[in-house]
Amino acid sequence: MISKEVIDRIIEYTSPESVKLSEPLSRYTTFKIGGPAKCLVDIGSERELTEVSGFLKKEKIPYFILGNGSNTLFSDEGFNGVVLHIGKNFSDVVVEGNIIRAKAGAILVSVAGAAYKNSLTGLEFASGIPGTVGGGIVMNAGAYDGEMKFVTKAVKALSPSGETVVLEGDELKLGYRSSVFRHSDYVVLEVIFELKPGKQEEIKAKMDDFNKRRREKQPLDMPSAGSTFKRPEGNFAGKLIMEAGLSGFTVGGAGVSEKHCGFVVNAGGATSKDVVTLIEEVQKRVFEVSGIRLEPEIEIVR
Ligand SMILES: Cc1cc2nc3c(=O)[nH]c(=O)nc-3n(C[C@H](O)[C@H](O)[C@H](O)COP(=O)(O)OP(=O)(O)OC[C@H]3O[C@@H](n4cnc5c(N)ncnc54)[C@H](O)[C@@H]3O)c2cc1C
């Protein structure tokens, strides 16, 4: 239970307009699923993030850092704590030569756009990824020929003990959909990208090609969280799911996309429970047919 005193303190650190009570999380996820957060705070600055997260930690109040919610499935009961939403109020992007500094709430698509405008190459892969820079580095987001690891020079973050730190290179532990930040107490504040000078028309052509391929292959017209499962070594989740005869398989309002079996979509009114049950059923049936256990890529917040 979050008391009035706690809410008042959060408002002191932020502003009354930034703090919402019983806020439906379905509005903050690309799945369009999720019950209410007891409290949701729209973070506006590094100071707010530092102070509010420090306070919640001290008071032992559960909190969840949310970017654009494009890789997250909340439960139908919502979140019994405080969701710190790092979105457009914390999304400055500054370009200095071949360096781009982007605050955690900047959307990868816009950072890729800023790179293109400044004739910088390396971020084309991100031009169709609907996450924030913060969520992108947590997940080491990647597509086609690129991933965050290849273009990240350094990351400014709040350490688990609440200090501002800058991590680089191996310290970031960037691997397949993983990083030092995933399932940790770090909060990403800013990502510093290092890109290479390129030719604007070539950058544009590459972005257009990637986005065309996405439109052709992915169910972008339906709510989802992108690829639901991690790619198993030497194989593809979508292929295994199709071979298990699960294309178009549904549980309630959730379904395996017929366009791309690696995507679980909200085909209309899906609950979180529908999605979780469908994921478990897919895991079971794929294992029976192939002996391979698929692991979810998406963050399931129970
Ligand atoms: C249509 C579609 C296509 C997609 N295509 C791709 C793709 O090609 N490649 C790919 O890799 N992914 C893809 N995704 C998945 C998703 O966009 C990425 O994983 C993205 O990086 C998630 O960013 P987010 O801001 O939405 O993260 P969220 O879903 O908000 O959060 C994800 C995780 O990161 C944590 N987090 C978020 N921000 C911070 C922060 N500032 N500090 C600390 N922790 C934080 C959250 O707590 C959570 O654990 C796709 C999704 C959709 C819907």
Coordinates of N, CA, C and O in Angstrom, one line a residue, residues 24-123:
P24 N -3.7 3.0 -15.8 CA -3.7 1.7 -16.5 C -2.4 1.6 -17.3 O -2.1 2.4 -18.1
L25 N -1.7 0.5 -17.1 CA -0.5 0.3 -17.7 C -0.6 -0.1 -19.2 O 0.3 -0.1 -20.0
S26 N -1.9 -0.5 -19.5 CA -2.1 -0.9 -21.0 C -1.8 0.3 -21.9 O -1.5 0.2 -23.0
R27 N -1.9 1.5 -21.3 CA -1.6 2.8 -22.1 C -0.1 2.9 -22.3 O 0.3 3.8 -23.1
Y28 N 0.7 2.2 -21.6 CA 2.1 2.4 -21.6 C 2.9 1.2 -22.2 O 4.1 1.2 -22.1
T29 N 2.2 0.3 -22.8 CA 2.9 -0.9 -23.4 C 2.4 -1.1 -24.8 O 1.2 -0.8 -25.1
T30 N 3.3 -1.5 -25.7 CA 2.9 -1.7 -27.1 C 2.0 -3.0 -27.2 O 1.3 -3.1 -28.2
F31 N 1.9 -3.8 -26.2 CA 1.0 -4.9 -26.2 C -0.4 -4.4 -25.9 O -1.4 -5.1 -26.1
K32 N -0.5 -3.2 -25.3 CA -1.8 -2.6 -24.9 C -2.5 -3.5 -23.8 O -3.7 -3.8 -23.9
I33 N -1.6 -4.0 -23.0 CA -2.1 -4.9 -21.9 C -1.5 -4.5 -20.6 O -0.4 -4.0 -20.6
G34 N -2.3 -4.7 -19.5 CA -1.7 -4.4 -18.2 C -2.7 -3.6 -17.3 O -3.3 -2.7 -17.8
G35 N -2.9 -4.1 -16.1 CA -3.8 -3.4 -15.2 C -3.2 -2.2 -14.6 O -2.1 -1.7 -15.1
P36 N -3.8 -1.6 -13.6 CA -3.3 -0.3 -13.1 C -2.0 -0.3 -12.2 O -1.8 -1.3 -11.5
A37 N -1.2 0.7 -12.4 CA -0.1 0.9 -11.5 C -0.6 1.7 -10.3 O -1.3 2.6 -10.5
K38 N -0.2 1.3 -9.1 CA -0.7 2.0 -7.9 C -0.3 3.5 -8.1 O -1.1 4.4 -7.8
C39 N 0.9 3.7 -8.6 CA 1.4 5.1 -8.8 C 2.3 5.0 -10.0 O 3.1 4.1 -10.2
L40 N 2.2 6.0 -10.9 CA 3.1 6.1 -12.1 C 3.6 7.5 -12.1 O 2.9 8.5 -12.0
V41 N 4.9 7.6 -12.2 CA 5.6 9.0 -12.3 C 6.2 9.2 -13.6 O 7.1 8.4 -14.0
D42 N 5.9 10.3 -14.3 CA 6.5 10.7 -15.5 C 7.8 11.4 -15.2 O 7.7 12.6 -14.7
I43 N 8.9 10.8 -15.4 CA 10.2 11.4 -15.0 C 10.6 12.5 -15.9 O 10.5 12.3 -17.1
G44 N 11.0 13.6 -15.3 CA 11.3 14.8 -16.2 C 12.8 15.2 -16.2 O 13.2 15.9 -17.0
S45 N 13.6 14.6 -15.3 CA 15.0 15.0 -15.3 C 15.8 13.9 -14.5 O 15.3 13.1 -13.8
E46 N 17.1 14.1 -14.7 CA 18.0 13.2 -14.0 C 17.9 13.3 -12.5 O 17.9 12.4 -11.7
R47 N 17.7 14.6 -12.1 CA 17.6 14.9 -10.6 C 16.3 14.1 -10.1 O 16.4 13.5 -9.0
E48 N 15.2 14.3 -10.8 CA 14.0 13.6 -10.3 C 14.2 12.1 -10.2 O 13.8 11.5 -9.2
L49 N 14.8 11.6 -11.2 CA 15.0 10.1 -11.2 C 15.9 9.7 -10.0 O 15.6 8.7 -9.3
T50 N 16.9 10.4 -9.8 CA 17.9 10.1 -8.7 C 17.1 10.2 -7.4 O 17.2 9.3 -6.5
E51 N 16.4 11.3 -7.2 CA 15.8 11.5 -5.9 C 14.6 10.5 -5.6 O 14.5 10.0 -4.6
V52 N 13.8 10.4 -6.7 CA 12.6 9.5 -6.4 C 13.1 8.0 -6.3 O 12.6 7.3 -5.3
S53 N 14.0 7.5 -7.1 CA 14.4 6.1 -7.0 C 15.1 5.9 -5.6 O 14.9 4.9 -5.0
G54 N 15.9 6.9 -5.2 CA 16.6 6.9 -3.9 C 15.7 6.8 -2.8 O 15.8 5.9 -1.9
F55 N 14.6 7.6 -2.9 CA 13.6 7.6 -1.8 C 12.9 6.3 -1.7 O 12.7 5.7 -0.6
L56 N 12.5 5.8 -2.9 CA 11.7 4.5 -2.9 C 12.5 3.3 -2.4 O 12.0 2.5 -1.7
K57 N 13.8 3.4 -2.8 CA 14.7 2.3 -2.3 C 14.8 2.4 -0.8 O 14.7 1.4 -0.1
K58 N 15.0 3.6 -0.3 CA 15.2 3.8 1.2 C 13.9 3.3 1.9 O 14.0 2.6 3.0
E59 N 12.8 3.6 1.3 CA 11.5 3.2 2.0 C 11.1 1.8 1.7 O 10.0 1.3 2.1
K60 N 11.9 1.1 0.9 CA 11.6 -0.3 0.5 C 10.3 -0.4 -0.2 O 9.5 -1.4 0.0
I61 N 10.0 0.5 -1.1 CA 8.7 0.5 -1.9 C 9.1 0.0 -3.3 O 10.0 0.5 -3.9
P62 N 8.4 -1.1 -3.7 CA 8.8 -1.7 -5.0 C 8.5 -0.7 -6.1 O 7.6 0.1 -6.1
Y63 N 9.5 -0.6 -7.1 CA 9.3 0.2 -8.2 C 9.8 -0.5 -9.5 O 10.6 -1.4 -9.4
F64 N 9.3 0.0 -10.6 CA 9.7 -0.6 -11.9 C 10.1 0.5 -12.9 O 9.3 1.5 -13.0
I65 N 11.2 0.4 -13.5 CA 11.6 1.4 -14.5 C 11.0 1.0 -15.8 O 11.3 -0.1 -16.3
L66 N 10.2 1.9 -16.4 CA 9.6 1.6 -17.7 C 10.0 2.7 -18.7 O 9.9 3.9 -18.5
G67 N 10.4 2.1 -19.9 CA 10.7 3.0 -21.0 C 9.5 3.1 -21.9 O 8.4 3.5 -21.4
N68 N 9.5 2.6 -23.1 CA 8.4 2.7 -24.0 C 7.5 1.5 -23.9 O 6.5 1.3 -24.7
G69 N 7.8 0.6 -23.0 CA 6.9 -0.6 -22.8 C 6.8 -1.5 -24.0 O 5.8 -2.2 -24.2
S70 N 7.9 -1.5 -24.9 CA 7.8 -2.3 -26.1 C 8.4 -3.7 -26.0 O 8.5 -4.4 -26.9
N71 N 8.8 -4.0 -24.7 CA 9.3 -5.3 -24.5 C 8.8 -5.9 -23.2 O 9.3 -6.8 -22.6
T72 N 7.7 -5.3 -22.7 CA 7.2 -5.6 -21.4 C 5.7 -6.0 -21.3 O 4.9 -5.4 -22.0
L73 N 5.5 -7.1 -20.5 CA 4.1 -7.5 -20.3 C 3.8 -7.4 -18.8 O 4.4 -8.1 -18.0
F74 N 2.9 -6.5 -18.5 CA 2.5 -6.4 -17.1 C 1.3 -7.3 -16.9 O 0.7 -7.8 -17.8
S75 N 1.0 -7.6 -15.6 CA 0.0 -8.5 -15.3 C -1.4 -7.8 -15.3 O -1.4 -6.5 -15.3
D76 N -2.4 -8.6 -15.4 CA -3.8 -8.0 -15.4 C -4.1 -7.2 -14.1 O -4.9 -6.3 -14.1
E77 N -3.4 -7.6 -13.0 CA -3.6 -7.0 -11.7 C -2.8 -5.6 -11.7 O -3.0 -4.9 -10.7
G78 N -2.0 -5.4 -12.6 CA -1.2 -4.2 -12.6 C 0.1 -4.3 -11.8 O 0.6 -5.4 -11.6
F79 N 0.6 -3.2 -11.3 CA 1.8 -3.2 -10.5 C 1.6 -2.5 -9.2 O 1.2 -1.4 -9.1
N80 N 1.9 -3.3 -8.1 CA 1.6 -2.9 -6.8 C 2.8 -2.1 -6.2 O 3.4 -2.5 -5.3
G81 N 3.1 -1.0 -6.8 CA 4.2 -0.2 -6.4 C 4.2 1.1 -7.3 O 3.2 1.5 -7.8
V82 N 5.4 1.6 -7.5 CA 5.6 2.8 -8.3 C 6.3 2.5 -9.7 O 7.3 1.9 -9.7
V83 N 5.6 2.9 -10.7 CA 6.3 2.8 -12.0 C 6.9 4.1 -12.4 O 6.3 5.1 -12.4
L84 N 8.2 4.1 -12.6 CA 9.0 5.3 -13.0 C 9.0 5.3 -14.5 O 9.8 4.5 -15.1
H85 N 8.2 6.1 -15.1 CA 8.1 6.1 -16.6 C 9.2 7.1 -17.2 O 9.1 8.3 -17.0
I86 N 10.1 6.5 -17.9 CA 11.1 7.4 -18.5 C 10.8 7.5 -20.0 O 11.0 6.6 -20.8
G87 N 10.1 8.6 -20.3 CA 9.6 8.8 -21.6 C 10.0 10.1 -22.2 O 11.1 10.6 -22.0
K88 N 9.0 10.8 -22.9 CA 9.4 12.0 -23.7 C 9.8 13.2 -22.9 O 10.5 14.0 -23.4
N89 N 9.5 13.2 -21.6 CA 10.0 14.3 -20.8 C 11.5 14.2 -20.4 O 12.0 15.1 -19.8
F90 N 12.1 13.1 -20.8 CA 13.5 12.9 -20.5 C 14.1 12.3 -21.7 O 14.6 11.1 -21.7
S91 N 14.1 13.1 -22.8 CA 14.5 12.4 -24.1 C 15.4 13.3 -25.0 O 15.4 13.2 -26.2
D92 N 16.2 14.2 -24.3 CA 17.0 15.1 -25.2 C 18.0 14.3 -26.0 O 18.6 13.4 -25.5
V93 N 18.3 14.8 -27.2 CA 19.3 14.2 -28.0 C 20.2 15.3 -28.5 O 19.8 16.3 -29.1
V94 N 21.5 15.1 -28.3 CA 22.5 16.1 -28.7 C 23.5 15.5 -29.6 O 24.1 14.5 -29.2
V95 N 23.8 16.1 -30.7 CA 24.8 15.6 -31.6 C 26.0 16.5 -31.6 O 25.9 17.7 -31.8
E96 N 27.2 15.9 -31.4 CA 28.5 16.7 -31.4 C 29.4 15.9 -32.2 O 30.0 14.9 -31.8
G97 N 29.7 16.4 -33.4 CA 30.5 15.6 -34.4 C 30.0 14.3 -34.6 O 28.8 14.1 -35.0
N98 N 30.8 13.2 -34.4 CA 30.2 11.9 -34.6 C 29.7 11.2 -33.3 O 29.5 10.0 -33.2
I99 N 29.5 12.0 -32.3 CA 29.0 11.5 -31.0 C 27.6 12.0 -30.8 O 27.2 13.2 -31.0
I100 N 26.7 11.1 -30.4 CA 25.3 11.4 -30.1 C 25.1 11.1 -28.6 O 25.3 9.9 -28.2
R101 N 24.6 12.1 -27.8 CA 24.3 11.8 -26.4 C 22.8 11.8 -26.4 O 22.1 12.8 -26.7
A102 N 22.2 10.7 -25.9 CA 20.7 10.6 -25.9 C 20.3 10.2 -24.5 O 20.8 9.3 -23.9
K103 N 19.3 11.0 -23.9 CA 18.8 10.7 -22.6 C 18.0 9.4 -22.7 O 17.5 9.1 -23.8
A104 N 17.8 8.7 -21.6 CA 17.3 7.4 -21.6 C 15.9 7.3 -22.2 O 15.5 6.3 -22.8
G105 N 15.1 8.4 -22.2 CA 13.7 8.3 -22.7 C 13.6 8.6 -24.2 O 12.5 8.5 -24.7
A106 N 14.7 8.9 -24.8 CA 14.7 9.2 -26.3 C 14.3 7.9 -27.0 O 14.8 6.8 -26.7
I107 N 13.5 8.0 -28.0 CA 13.1 6.8 -28.8 C 14.2 6.5 -29.8 O 14.7 7.4 -30.5
L108 N 14.5 5.2 -29.9 CA 15.6 4.8 -30.8 C 15.4 5.3 -32.2 O 16.3 5.7 -32.9
V109 N 14.1 5.2 -32.6 CA 13.8 5.6 -34.0 C 14.2 7.1 -34.2 O 14.8 7.4 -35.3
S110 N 14.0 8.0 -33.2 CA 14.4 9.4 -33.4 C 15.9 9.5 -33.3 O 16.4 10.4 -34.0
V111 N 16.5 8.7 -32.5 CA 18.0 8.9 -32.4 C 18.6 8.4 -33.8 O 19.5 9.1 -34.3
A112 N 18.0 7.4 -34.4 CA 18.5 6.9 -35.7 C 18.2 8.0 -36.7 O 19.0 8.3 -37.6
G113 N 17.1 8.8 -36.5 CA 16.7 9.9 -37.4 C 17.7 11.0 -37.3 O 18.2 11.6 -38.3
A114 N 18.2 11.3 -36.0 CA 19.2 12.4 -35.8 C 20.5 12.0 -36.4 O 21.2 12.8 -37.0
A115 N 20.8 10.7 -36.4 CA 22.1 10.2 -37.0 C 22.0 10.4 -38.5 O 23.0 11.0 -39.1
Y116 N 20.9 10.1 -39.1 CA 20.7 10.2 -40.5 C 20.9 11.7 -40.9 O 21.6 12.0 -41.8
K117 N 20.2 12.6 -40.2 CA 20.2 14.0 -40.5 C 21.6 14.6 -40.5 O 22.0 15.5 -41.2
N118 N 22.4 14.0 -39.6 CA 23.8 14.5 -39.4 C 24.8 13.6 -40.2 O 26.0 13.6 -39.9
S119 N 24.3 12.8 -41.1 CA 25.1 12.0 -42.0 C 26.0 11.1 -41.2 O 27.2 10.9 -41.5
L120 N 25.5 10.5 -40.1 CA 26.3 9.5 -39.3 C 25.7 8.1 -39.5 O 24.5 7.9 -39.5
T121 N 26.6 7.2 -39.8 CA 26.1 5.8 -40.0 C 26.4 4.9 -38.8 O 27.3 5.1 -38.0
G122 N 25.6 3.8 -38.7 CA 25.8 2.9 -37.6 C 24.5 2.6 -36.8 O 24.3 1.5 -36.2
L123 N 23.5 3.5 -36.9 CA 22.3 3.3 -36.2 C 21.1 3.0 -37.1 O 20.0 2.9 -36.6

